[in-house]
Coordinates of C-alpha atoms in Angstrom, one line a residue:
M1468 CA 108.0 129.1 86.1
S1469 CA 108.1 126.5 88.8
E1470 CA 107.8 122.9 87.8
F1471 CA 106.6 121.9 91.3
T1472 CA 103.7 119.4 91.3
W1473 CA 102.2 117.7 94.3
S1474 CA 99.1 115.5 94.4
D1475 CA 96.6 115.8 97.2
A1476 CA 96.0 112.1 96.9
T1477 CA 99.5 110.7 96.7
G1478 CA 101.9 113.6 97.1
S1479 CA 105.0 112.9 99.3
L1480 CA 105.1 114.1 102.9
D1481 CA 108.9 113.9 103.2
L1482 CA 110.5 116.8 105.0
T1483 CA 112.5 117.9 101.9
T1484 CA 109.5 118.2 99.7
L1485 CA 107.3 119.9 102.2
G1486 CA 110.0 122.2 103.5
K1487 CA 110.9 123.5 100.1
A1488 CA 107.3 123.9 99.0
Y1489 CA 106.4 125.7 102.2
A1490 CA 109.3 128.1 101.9
T1491 CA 108.3 129.1 98.3
G1492 CA 104.6 129.2 99.0
E1493 CA 103.8 126.4 96.5
L1494 CA 102.2 124.5 99.3
T1495 CA 100.5 125.6 102.5
P1496 CA 100.0 123.6 105.8
T1497 CA 96.2 124.0 105.2
R1498 CA 96.3 122.3 101.9
V1499 CA 98.5 119.5 103.3
V1500 CA 96.2 119.0 106.3
N1501 CA 93.1 118.8 104.2
A1502 CA 94.8 116.3 101.8
I1503 CA 95.8 114.1 104.8
Y1504 CA 92.2 114.1 106.2
D1505 CA 90.9 113.3 102.7
R1506 CA 93.3 110.3 102.6
I1507 CA 92.2 109.2 106.0
E1508 CA 88.6 109.3 105.0
A1509 CA 89.3 107.4 101.8
R1510 CA 91.0 104.6 103.7
G1511 CA 88.0 104.0 105.9
D1512 CA 88.4 102.1 109.1
D1513 CA 92.0 101.1 108.8
H1514 CA 92.6 100.8 112.6
V1515 CA 95.4 103.3 112.6
W1516 CA 94.2 105.7 115.2
T1517 CA 93.3 105.6 118.8
Y1518 CA 92.7 109.3 118.8
L1519 CA 92.4 111.5 115.7
V1520 CA 92.7 115.2 116.1
P1521 CA 89.5 116.7 114.6
R1522 CA 90.0 118.1 111.1
A1523 CA 88.8 121.6 112.2
T1524 CA 91.3 121.6 115.1
A1525 CA 94.2 120.6 112.8
L1526 CA 93.2 123.2 110.2
K1527 CA 93.0 125.9 112.9
A1528 CA 96.6 125.1 113.9
A1529 CA 97.7 125.2 110.3
A1530 CA 96.0 128.6 109.8
E1531 CA 97.7 130.0 112.8
L1532 CA 101.1 129.0 111.4
E1533 CA 100.2 130.6 108.0
A1534 CA 99.0 133.8 109.7
A1535 CA 102.3 134.2 111.5
G1536 CA 104.3 133.4 108.4
H1537 CA 106.9 130.8 107.5
D1538 CA 109.5 131.3 110.2
G1539 CA 112.1 128.8 109.2
R1540 CA 111.5 126.4 112.1
P1541 CA 112.7 122.9 111.0
L1542 CA 109.2 121.3 111.4
W1543 CA 107.0 124.3 110.5
G1544 CA 103.8 122.8 109.2
I1545 CA 105.1 119.2 109.2
P1546 CA 102.3 116.7 110.1
F1547 CA 103.1 113.9 112.5
S1548 CA 101.6 111.2 114.7
V1549 CA 102.4 109.7 118.1
K1550 CA 102.1 106.2 119.4
D1551 CA 99.2 105.9 121.9
C1552 CA 101.4 105.1 124.9
N1553 CA 103.2 108.4 124.7
D1554 CA 101.5 111.2 126.7
I1555 CA 100.5 114.5 125.0
V1556 CA 99.1 117.1 127.3
G1557 CA 95.3 117.3 127.1
L1558 CA 94.9 114.1 125.0
P1559 CA 93.9 110.6 126.1
T1560 CA 96.5 107.8 126.6
T1561 CA 95.1 104.3 126.7
N1562 CA 98.1 101.9 126.0
A1563 CA 95.5 100.1 123.9
L1564 CA 93.5 99.3 127.0
K1565 CA 90.4 101.6 126.7
E1566 CA 89.2 100.9 130.2
A1567 CA 92.4 102.4 131.7
A1568 CA 92.4 105.6 129.6
Y1569 CA 93.5 108.9 131.2
V1570 CA 94.1 112.5 130.0
A1571 CA 97.8 113.4 130.1
Q1572 CA 99.0 116.3 132.1
S1573 CA 102.3 116.8 130.3
S1574 CA 104.1 115.8 127.2
G1575 CA 107.8 115.5 128.2
Q1576 CA 110.9 117.1 126.8
A1577 CA 111.2 115.2 123.6
L1578 CA 107.6 115.8 122.3
D1579 CA 107.6 119.4 123.6
R1580 CA 110.6 120.0 121.3
L1581 CA 108.7 118.8 118.3
F1582 CA 105.8 121.2 118.9
E1583 CA 108.2 124.0 119.5
A1584 CA 109.8 123.2 116.1
G1585 CA 106.4 123.9 114.4
A1586 CA 105.1 120.3 113.9
L1587 CA 101.3 119.7 113.5
L1588 CA 99.8 116.7 115.3
I1589 CA 97.4 114.5 113.3
G1590 CA 96.6 112.0 116.0
K1591 CA 97.7 109.2 118.3
T1592 CA 98.2 105.7 116.8
N1593 CA 97.2 102.1 117.5
M1594 CA 99.6 99.6 119.1
D1595 CA 100.0 96.2 120.6
Q1596 CA 98.6 96.5 124.1
F1597 CA 101.2 97.9 126.6
G1598 CA 103.7 97.7 123.8
I1599 CA 104.0 93.9 124.2
G1600 CA 104.4 92.3 120.8
L1601 CA 105.9 92.7 117.3
V1602 CA 102.7 92.0 115.4
G1603 CA 100.2 94.8 115.8
M1604 CA 97.4 92.3 116.6
R1605 CA 96.9 92.6 120.3
T1606 CA 94.7 95.6 120.5
P1607 CA 91.0 96.4 121.1
Y1608 CA 91.0 98.9 118.3
G1609 CA 91.4 96.3 115.5
A1610 CA 94.6 95.2 113.9
C1611 CA 96.4 97.3 111.3
S1612 CA 97.6 95.7 108.1
S1613 CA 100.6 96.2 105.9
V1614 CA 99.8 99.0 103.5
F1615 CA 100.7 96.5 100.7
D1616 CA 98.2 93.7 101.6
E1617 CA 95.3 93.7 104.0
R1618 CA 95.9 90.0 104.8
Y1619 CA 99.4 90.6 106.3
I1620 CA 100.3 92.1 109.7
S1621 CA 101.7 95.7 109.9
G1622 CA 104.2 94.8 112.5
G1623 CA 104.1 96.1 116.1
S1624 CA 104.0 97.1 118.7
S1625 CA 104.1 100.5 117.0
S1626 CA 101.6 99.3 114.3
G1627 CA 99.6 102.5 113.7
S1628 CA 102.7 104.7 113.7
G1629 CA 104.3 102.7 110.9
V1630 CA 101.1 102.6 108.8
S1631 CA 100.4 106.3 109.3
V1632 CA 103.7 107.1 107.6
A1633 CA 103.5 104.5 105.0
A1634 CA 100.0 105.4 104.0
G1635 CA 100.9 109.1 103.6
L1636 CA 99.0 110.3 106.7
S1637 CA 101.9 111.8 108.5
S1638 CA 105.5 112.8 107.6
F1639 CA 106.9 111.0 110.6
S1640 CA 105.6 109.2 113.7
I1641 CA 107.0 108.9 117.2
A1642 CA 107.0 105.3 118.3
N1643 CA 108.8 103.3 121.0
D1644 CA 111.2 100.4 120.9
A1645 CA 112.2 98.0 123.6
A1646 CA 112.4 94.8 121.5
G1647 CA 112.0 95.9 117.9
S1648 CA 108.8 97.9 117.8
G1649 CA 110.5 100.8 116.1
R1650 CA 111.9 98.6 113.4
V1651 CA 109.6 95.8 112.5
P1652 CA 106.7 98.0 111.1
A1653 CA 109.4 99.8 109.0
G1654 CA 110.3 96.5 107.3
F1655 CA 106.7 95.5 106.6
N1656 CA 105.7 98.9 105.2
N1657 CA 108.7 100.1 103.1
I1658 CA 109.6 102.9 105.4
V1659 CA 112.5 103.9 107.7
G1660 CA 112.8 103.2 111.4
I1661 CA 115.4 105.1 113.6
K1662 CA 116.1 103.3 116.9
P1663 CA 118.4 105.4 119.0
T1664 CA 120.7 104.4 121.8
P1665 CA 118.7 104.0 125.0
G1666 CA 119.2 107.2 127.0
L1667 CA 119.8 109.5 124.0
V1668 CA 116.1 110.6 124.0
S1669 CA 114.2 111.3 127.2
N1670 CA 111.3 108.8 127.8
A1671 CA 109.5 111.3 130.1
C1672 CA 106.5 111.2 127.8
V1673 CA 106.1 107.4 127.9
S1674 CA 103.2 106.2 129.9
G1675 CA 104.0 104.0 132.9
G1676 CA 101.9 101.2 131.6
G1677 CA 104.2 98.6 130.2
C1678 CA 107.3 100.8 129.9
V1679 CA 110.6 98.9 130.2
K1680 CA 112.6 101.9 131.5
T1681 CA 116.0 100.3 131.6
I1682 CA 116.1 99.6 127.9
E1683 CA 113.2 101.3 126.1
T1684 CA 113.6 104.3 123.9
L1685 CA 111.5 106.6 121.8
S1686 CA 112.0 105.9 118.1
V1687 CA 111.1 107.6 114.8
F1688 CA 109.3 106.3 111.6
S1689 CA 110.0 108.4 108.5
L1690 CA 110.1 108.2 104.8
T1691 CA 113.9 108.8 104.5
V1692 CA 116.8 108.4 106.9
E1693 CA 117.6 112.1 106.7
D1694 CA 114.0 112.9 107.8
G1695 CA 114.2 110.5 110.7
M1696 CA 117.6 111.8 111.9
S1697 CA 116.4 115.4 111.6
V1698 CA 113.6 114.6 114.0
L1699 CA 115.8 112.6 116.3
K1700 CA 118.3 115.5 116.4
L1701 CA 115.5 117.8 117.7
M1702 CA 114.3 115.3 120.3
A1703 CA 117.7 114.1 121.6
G1704 CA 119.4 115.4 124.6
Y1705 CA 119.9 115.1 128.3
D1706 CA 116.7 115.5 130.4
P1707 CA 117.7 116.1 134.1
S1708 CA 114.1 115.3 135.1
Y1709 CA 114.2 111.7 133.7
P1710 CA 116.4 109.3 135.7
F1711 CA 117.3 107.1 132.7
S1712 CA 118.4 110.0 130.5
K1713 CA 122.1 110.1 129.8
P1714 CA 124.2 113.3 130.2
E1715 CA 126.4 112.4 127.2
A1716 CA 123.3 112.6 125.0
D1717 CA 124.0 116.4 124.5
E1718 CA 127.3 115.6 122.8
V1719 CA 126.2 112.9 120.3
Q1720 CA 126.8 113.7 116.7
L1721 CA 123.5 113.0 114.8
T1722 CA 124.2 114.3 111.3
P1723 CA 124.4 111.2 109.0
V1724 CA 128.0 110.4 108.0
A1725 CA 128.4 109.2 104.4
P1726 CA 130.1 105.9 104.2
P1727 CA 133.7 106.0 103.0
P1728 CA 134.6 104.4 99.6
R1729 CA 135.9 101.3 101.6
F1730 CA 134.4 99.9 104.8
R1731 CA 133.7 96.6 106.5
F1732 CA 130.3 95.4 107.4
G1733 CA 129.2 92.3 109.4
V1734 CA 126.5 89.8 108.7
P1735 CA 125.4 86.8 110.9
A1736 CA 127.6 83.8 110.1
G1737 CA 126.5 80.3 109.3
D1738 CA 123.2 78.9 110.6
A1739 CA 122.5 82.1 112.6
L1740 CA 121.2 83.6 109.4
R1741 CA 117.7 82.2 109.4
F1742 CA 114.6 82.9 107.3
F1743 CA 112.3 80.0 108.5
G1744 CA 111.7 78.7 105.0
D1745 CA 111.1 82.1 103.3
A1746 CA 113.2 81.8 100.2
E1747 CA 112.2 85.2 99.0
A1748 CA 113.4 86.8 102.2
E1749 CA 116.7 84.9 101.9
R1750 CA 117.0 86.1 98.3
L1751 CA 116.4 89.7 99.2
F1752 CA 119.0 89.6 102.0
G1753 CA 121.5 88.1 99.6
E1754 CA 120.9 91.0 97.2
A1755 CA 121.4 93.4 100.1
V1756 CA 124.8 92.0 100.8
E1757 CA 125.8 92.3 97.1
R1758 CA 124.4 95.9 97.1
L1759 CA 126.6 96.8 100.1
I1760 CA 129.6 95.2 98.5
A1761 CA 129.0 97.3 95.3
M1762 CA 128.9 100.4 97.5
G1763 CA 132.4 99.6 98.7
G1764 CA 131.7 97.3 101.6
E1765 CA 133.7 94.2 102.5
K1766 CA 131.6 91.5 104.0
V1767 CA 132.7 90.0 107.4
E1768 CA 130.9 87.0 108.8
V1769 CA 130.3 87.6 112.5
D1770 CA 129.8 85.0 115.2
F1771 CA 126.1 85.7 116.1
T1772 CA 126.1 83.5 119.2
P1773 CA 126.3 86.4 121.8
F1774 CA 123.6 88.3 120.0
E1775 CA 121.4 85.2 119.7
E1776 CA 121.7 84.5 123.4
T1777 CA 121.0 88.0 124.4
Q1778 CA 117.8 88.2 122.3
R1779 CA 116.5 85.1 124.1
I1780 CA 117.1 86.6 127.5
L1781 CA 114.7 89.5 126.7
Y1782 CA 111.5 87.5 126.9
D1783 CA 112.7 84.2 128.4
G1784 CA 114.5 86.1 131.2
P1785 CA 113.6 88.5 134.0
W1786 CA 113.1 91.6 131.9
I1787 CA 109.4 90.7 131.6
S1788 CA 109.3 91.4 135.3
E1789 CA 110.2 95.0 134.9
R1790 CA 106.8 95.5 133.3
A1791 CA 105.2 94.2 136.5
L1792 CA 106.3 97.3 138.3
S1793 CA 103.6 99.3 136.4
L1794 CA 101.3 96.5 135.2
D1795 CA 100.6 94.3 138.2
S1796 CA 98.0 96.6 139.5
V1797 CA 96.5 97.1 136.0
L1798 CA 96.4 93.4 135.5
E1799 CA 94.6 92.9 138.7
K1800 CA 92.1 95.7 138.0
Y1801 CA 91.4 95.1 134.3
R1802 CA 92.3 91.4 133.9
D1803 CA 89.2 90.5 131.9
A1804 CA 89.7 93.4 129.5
I1805 CA 93.3 92.7 128.7
H1806 CA 94.1 90.9 125.5
P1807 CA 94.4 87.1 126.3
V1808 CA 97.9 86.8 124.6
T1809 CA 99.1 89.9 126.5
R1810 CA 97.7 88.5 129.7
Q1811 CA 99.4 85.1 129.1
I1812 CA 102.8 86.8 128.6
L1813 CA 102.4 89.0 131.7
S1814 CA 101.6 86.0 133.8
K1815 CA 105.2 85.0 133.6
S1816 CA 106.4 88.2 135.3
G1817 CA 106.4 86.6 138.7
N1818 CA 108.5 83.6 137.7
F1819 CA 111.8 85.3 138.4
N1820 CA 113.5 86.3 141.6
A1821 CA 116.4 88.7 142.4
I1822 CA 119.0 86.0 141.8
D1823 CA 117.6 85.4 138.3
T1824 CA 117.7 89.1 137.6
F1825 CA 121.3 89.6 138.7
A1826 CA 122.4 86.5 136.8
A1827 CA 120.9 87.9 133.6
I1828 CA 122.5 91.3 134.2
H1829 CA 125.9 89.6 134.6
R1830 CA 125.4 87.4 131.6
I1831 CA 124.5 90.3 129.3
A1832 CA 127.6 92.1 130.5
E1833 CA 129.7 89.1 129.5
L1834 CA 128.0 88.9 126.1
K1835 CA 128.6 92.6 125.5
R1836 CA 132.2 92.0 126.4
D1837 CA 132.4 89.2 123.9
T1838 CA 131.2 91.4 121.1
R1839 CA 133.6 94.4 121.6
A1840 CA 136.1 92.9 119.2
V1841 CA 133.4 92.6 116.5
W1842 CA 132.7 96.4 116.6
K1843 CA 136.3 97.2 116.3
D1844 CA 136.5 95.2 113.1
I1845 CA 133.3 96.5 111.3
A1846 CA 131.6 99.8 110.7
V1847 CA 128.1 98.3 111.0
L1848 CA 126.3 95.0 111.5
M1849 CA 123.7 94.4 108.8
V1850 CA 120.8 92.0 109.7
P1851 CA 117.4 91.3 108.2
T1852 CA 114.9 93.5 110.0
T1853 CA 112.8 90.3 110.3
P1854 CA 113.3 86.8 108.9
T1855 CA 109.9 86.8 107.2
I1856 CA 106.4 88.3 107.4
Y1857 CA 103.2 86.6 108.5
T1858 CA 99.5 86.8 107.7
K1859 CA 97.1 87.9 110.4
E1860 CA 95.6 84.5 110.2
E1861 CA 98.9 82.8 110.9
I1862 CA 99.6 85.1 113.9
A1863 CA 96.2 84.4 115.3
A1864 CA 96.8 80.7 115.2
N1865 CA 100.3 80.8 116.7
P1866 CA 100.7 84.2 118.4
I1867 CA 103.6 83.7 120.7
E1868 CA 105.9 81.4 118.7
L1869 CA 105.7 83.4 115.5
N1870 CA 106.1 86.7 117.4
S1871 CA 109.3 85.3 118.8
K1872 CA 110.6 84.3 115.4
L1873 CA 110.1 87.9 114.2
G1874 CA 112.3 89.2 116.9
I1875 CA 115.5 87.2 116.4
Y1876 CA 117.3 90.1 114.8
T1877 CA 115.7 92.8 117.0
N1878 CA 115.4 91.6 120.6
F1879 CA 119.1 91.9 121.6
V1880 CA 119.7 95.5 120.4
N1881 CA 118.5 97.5 123.4
L1882 CA 119.8 95.0 125.9
M1883 CA 123.2 95.5 124.4
G1884 CA 122.9 99.3 124.3
L1885 CA 123.2 99.5 120.5
C1886 CA 121.6 101.8 118.0
G1887 CA 120.0 100.8 114.7
V1888 CA 118.5 102.2 111.5
A1889 CA 115.9 100.0 109.6
V1890 CA 115.5 100.8 105.9
P1891 CA 113.7 99.2 103.0
N1892 CA 115.5 96.5 101.0
G1893 CA 113.1 95.3 98.4
F1894 CA 109.9 93.3 97.6
R1895 CA 109.1 89.6 97.6
K1896 CA 107.5 88.3 94.4
D1897 CA 104.1 88.6 96.0
G1898 CA 104.5 92.3 96.4
L1899 CA 105.3 92.4 100.2
P1900 CA 108.3 94.5 101.4
L1901 CA 111.1 93.4 103.7
G1902 CA 113.9 95.5 105.1
V1903 CA 117.4 95.4 106.6
T1904 CA 118.7 97.1 109.7
F1905 CA 122.1 98.6 110.3
L1906 CA 123.4 98.3 113.8
A1907 CA 126.2 100.1 115.5
P1908 CA 127.5 100.6 119.1
G1909 CA 125.8 103.1 121.3
F1910 CA 125.9 106.7 120.3
E1911 CA 127.2 105.9 116.8
E1912 CA 123.9 106.8 115.2
A1913 CA 125.6 109.1 112.6
R1914 CA 127.7 106.2 111.2
A1915 CA 124.8 103.7 111.0
A1916 CA 122.5 106.4 109.5
G1917 CA 125.0 107.4 106.8
I1918 CA 125.4 103.8 105.6
A1919 CA 121.7 103.2 105.9
A1920 CA 120.8 106.3 103.8
A1921 CA 123.3 105.4 101.1
F1922 CA 121.9 101.8 101.0
H1923 CA 118.3 103.0 100.8
K1924 CA 119.1 105.3 97.9
A1925 CA 121.0 102.5 96.1
T1926 CA 117.9 100.3 96.2
G1927 CA 116.1 102.8 93.9
L1928 CA 112.9 102.1 95.7
K1929 CA 110.0 104.6 95.8
L1930 CA 108.9 106.0 99.2
A1931 CA 106.4 103.9 101.2
K1932 CA 103.3 102.9 99.2
F1933 CA 103.3 105.7 96.6
D1934 CA 105.3 106.3 93.4
N1935 CA 107.3 109.1 95.0
P1936 CA 111.1 109.1 94.5
Y1937 CA 113.7 109.6 97.2
P1938 CA 114.2 113.4 97.3
K1939 CA 117.5 114.9 96.4
A1940 CA 119.3 115.4 99.6
V1941 CA 120.8 118.7 100.6
E1942 CA 124.5 118.4 101.6
Q1943 CA 124.8 118.2 105.3
P1944 CA 126.6 121.1 106.9
L1945 CA 129.8 120.5 108.8
P1946 CA 129.0 120.0 112.4
E1947 CA 130.0 122.7 114.8
G1948 CA 133.5 122.2 116.2
Y1949 CA 134.8 120.1 113.3
R1950 CA 137.3 120.9 110.5
E1951 CA 137.8 119.2 107.2
I1952 CA 141.0 117.7 106.0
A1953 CA 141.9 116.2 102.6
V1954 CA 143.8 112.9 102.7
V1955 CA 145.6 111.5 99.6
G1956 CA 147.4 108.3 100.6
A1957 CA 147.7 105.9 103.5
H1958 CA 144.9 107.7 105.4
L1959 CA 142.3 107.0 102.7
S1960 CA 139.4 104.7 103.8
G1961 CA 140.5 101.1 104.0
M1962 CA 144.2 102.1 104.0
P1963 CA 146.7 101.3 106.8
L1964 CA 146.6 104.6 108.5
N1965 CA 142.9 105.4 108.2
H1966 CA 142.4 104.3 111.8
E1967 CA 144.3 107.5 112.9
L1968 CA 141.4 109.5 111.6
V1969 CA 138.7 107.3 113.0
E1970 CA 140.3 107.0 116.5
R1971 CA 140.3 110.8 116.8
G1972 CA 136.6 111.0 116.0
G1973 CA 136.9 111.6 112.3
F1974 CA 134.3 110.7 109.7
F1975 CA 134.2 110.6 105.9
R1976 CA 132.6 113.6 104.2
R1977 CA 133.0 113.0 100.5
A1978 CA 135.3 112.0 97.6
A1979 CA 136.9 114.8 95.6
V1980 CA 139.6 115.6 93.2
T1981 CA 142.2 118.4 93.2
S1982 CA 142.5 121.0 90.5
G1983 CA 144.6 120.1 87.5
D1984 CA 147.9 121.5 88.8
Y1985 CA 149.1 118.8 91.2
R1986 CA 151.6 115.9 90.8
L1987 CA 151.7 112.7 92.9
Y1988 CA 154.8 110.7 93.7
A1989 CA 155.3 107.3 95.4
L1990 CA 157.7 107.8 98.4
T1991 CA 159.7 104.6 98.1
G1992 CA 160.9 103.2 101.4
S1993 CA 158.1 104.7 103.5
V1994 CA 156.4 102.4 105.9
P1995 CA 153.5 102.0 105.4
A1996 CA 153.8 103.0 101.8
K1997 CA 152.8 106.7 101.2
P1998 CA 152.6 109.1 98.3
G1999 CA 153.7 112.7 98.2
L2000 CA 151.5 115.4 96.6
I2001 CA 153.0 118.7 95.4
R2002 CA 151.6 121.6 93.4
A2003 CA 153.3 122.0 90.0
E2004 CA 153.0 124.2 86.9
T2005 CA 151.9 121.3 84.9
G2006 CA 149.9 118.5 86.5
A2007 CA 146.6 116.7 86.6
P2008 CA 143.6 116.2 89.0
V2009 CA 144.4 113.8 91.9
A2010 CA 141.7 111.8 93.8
V2011 CA 141.4 112.7 97.5
E2012 CA 139.0 112.0 100.3
I2013 CA 137.6 114.8 102.6
W2014 CA 137.3 113.8 106.2
A2015 CA 136.1 115.8 109.2
L2016 CA 137.8 115.9 112.6
P2017 CA 136.8 117.5 115.9
L2018 CA 139.1 120.4 116.7
A2019 CA 141.0 118.6 119.4
G2020 CA 141.5 115.5 117.2
F2021 CA 142.5 117.8 114.3
G2022 CA 145.3 119.4 116.2
D2023 CA 146.6 116.1 117.5
F2024 CA 146.4 114.5 114.1
I2025 CA 148.3 117.4 112.4
G2026 CA 151.0 117.4 115.1
R2027 CA 151.9 113.8 114.5
I2028 CA 152.4 114.0 110.7
P2029 CA 156.0 113.0 110.0
A2030 CA 158.3 114.8 107.6
P2031 CA 158.5 115.1 104.7
L2032 CA 154.8 115.3 104.8
G2033 CA 152.8 118.3 106.1
V2034 CA 149.6 120.2 105.6
G2035 CA 148.6 123.2 103.6
K2036 CA 145.7 124.5 101.4
L2037 CA 144.7 122.2 98.5
T2038 CA 142.6 123.6 95.7
L2039 CA 139.8 121.3 94.5
D2040 CA 138.4 121.0 91.0
D2041 CA 135.4 123.2 91.9
G2042 CA 137.8 126.0 93.0
S2043 CA 137.2 125.6 96.7
Q2044 CA 140.1 125.1 99.1
V2045 CA 140.6 122.7 101.9
T2046 CA 143.4 121.8 104.4
G2047 CA 145.2 118.7 103.1
F2048 CA 148.4 116.7 102.8
L2049 CA 151.3 118.1 100.9
C2050 CA 154.9 117.0 100.6
E2051 CA 158.2 118.9 100.7
S2052 CA 159.5 119.4 97.1
A2053 CA 162.9 118.1 97.9
A2054 CA 161.5 114.7 99.0
I2055 CA 160.2 113.8 95.6
V2056 CA 163.5 114.1 93.8
G2057 CA 164.1 110.7 92.2
Q2058 CA 160.8 109.3 93.3
P2059 CA 158.4 107.6 90.8
D2060 CA 155.8 110.1 89.4
I2061 CA 152.5 108.3 89.6
T2062 CA 150.2 111.3 88.6
R2063 CA 149.0 109.4 85.5
Y2064 CA 147.1 106.9 87.7
G2065 CA 144.9 109.7 89.1
G2066 CA 145.3 108.8 92.7
W2067 CA 147.0 106.6 95.3
R2068 CA 144.2 103.9 95.4
A2069 CA 144.2 103.5 91.6
Y2070 CA 148.0 103.3 91.6
G2071 CA 148.0 100.5 94.2
A2072 CA 145.3 98.6 92.3
R2073 CA 147.1 98.8 88.9
S2074 CA 150.6 98.1 90.2
A2075 CA 149.3 95.1 92.1

């Protein structure tokens, strides 16, 4: 008998839970849709929606799916929401300016792919007007709140999107991010925010009103990193119809890569790590650092000066003028209807000329150059998603300065072409959540997501606002075009030759041990020091790491292995076989037998 239980009031909407229950028939899309609309009614006027699909319409769509039968599509029956500034054919787009509403004629490649995958739309969500702001306060629809305290902001500009996921009203939400809008609401609502590299996902659905085309990207809010990356994988890809879409988007690996047992992570050095007097936020970030160290990370303090300067350029420089391309005519026509803070910010768009613009472009290129060495030294840069959280009252009294403070760890990311994954970190003593964000170079989403997912699980936090645990993840399949190899010595993570795997596009899959019929020897005189693994009649399990390499990198890597080492089939303790390092038997004659240590890393630690 199945032990599956799911509450209509608080049951989790994560993709793993719903996907398994749909496949077995223990849940139906109709039941889930009804539960969501009951939750929406119970919340009352929470200012989440600018357009809510009628319950009857959503139920009809669910019934059509059920009538056709579960067909295995990745988002079959999965409920989702979309930020108001993104067009969906036949629905109104307002950009949080009701007077400028229009009915969209198309949805664009990214959103079309979600519908094709079987997703069910619940509605379009509230936002800071034209996407200008990180607070969720600048809207005629009323301000959303953090799901944990009505007095506190939800974060913006993708405010309704974040709350819709955190409140259990959608499994995921499609938002946007130019300065942090796809990350700040994640931090304030105990959810995940996936901010891809600009150009990875087509922005063809994004309304012209306020779009910063050179740096903006669609983003995803979800309950888990795996969920968000699954959605991103469906949306991503080159769109020849959209001028800022990047052809290399079709080749980006988006399956999260588990962190190796040893890795280096960066944190802002010195006074750049600021919390503006929030001692609880500082405590939580300190705990995040210790958690990452316990996971095998080595902390590296990073000079934050280039990132700090870049974040100031976003709103103090000419990028505000890019919004004028689409908003000058709107500002002229609807001036009195536009939120006063938004109007004040847009008024600066004419303060910059072509010289200012090119000077800023050149300066950012210099700052990106100055950070390249950083990325070669660390796997990810971990920053607080925000330095603190503010009440609605505090933001109303000081809207621009406090908004700027919230963006000190977010504003630079798109200008530098980086990707990021925001995840929960913990709660202040007053019950409000704060998060951290893992940043990586462009198109390195898989690396950032793998570390972020492992970190999120290590927190032990429940999902969003309900008492639902992180679902047990299904092991990710090996990406097409990759082969696994087991390494046993100097190629282990953190060891001297590990870079030979990384430089060929390799990534860590998992730790493992061999079956009990292997022996390990230290090959004295080898530089760098290496072990030799042989199969023997009597032996013991030996620790290995399983890495994956693209086929071209695999061949090149194998071809460069020096004698007396080579590769063959290793048998693991579960009976499976994998290609891995072996040693010629003649080479181990007279060499120290170190099998008793259980592996090369343990041998090094104990002998040291």
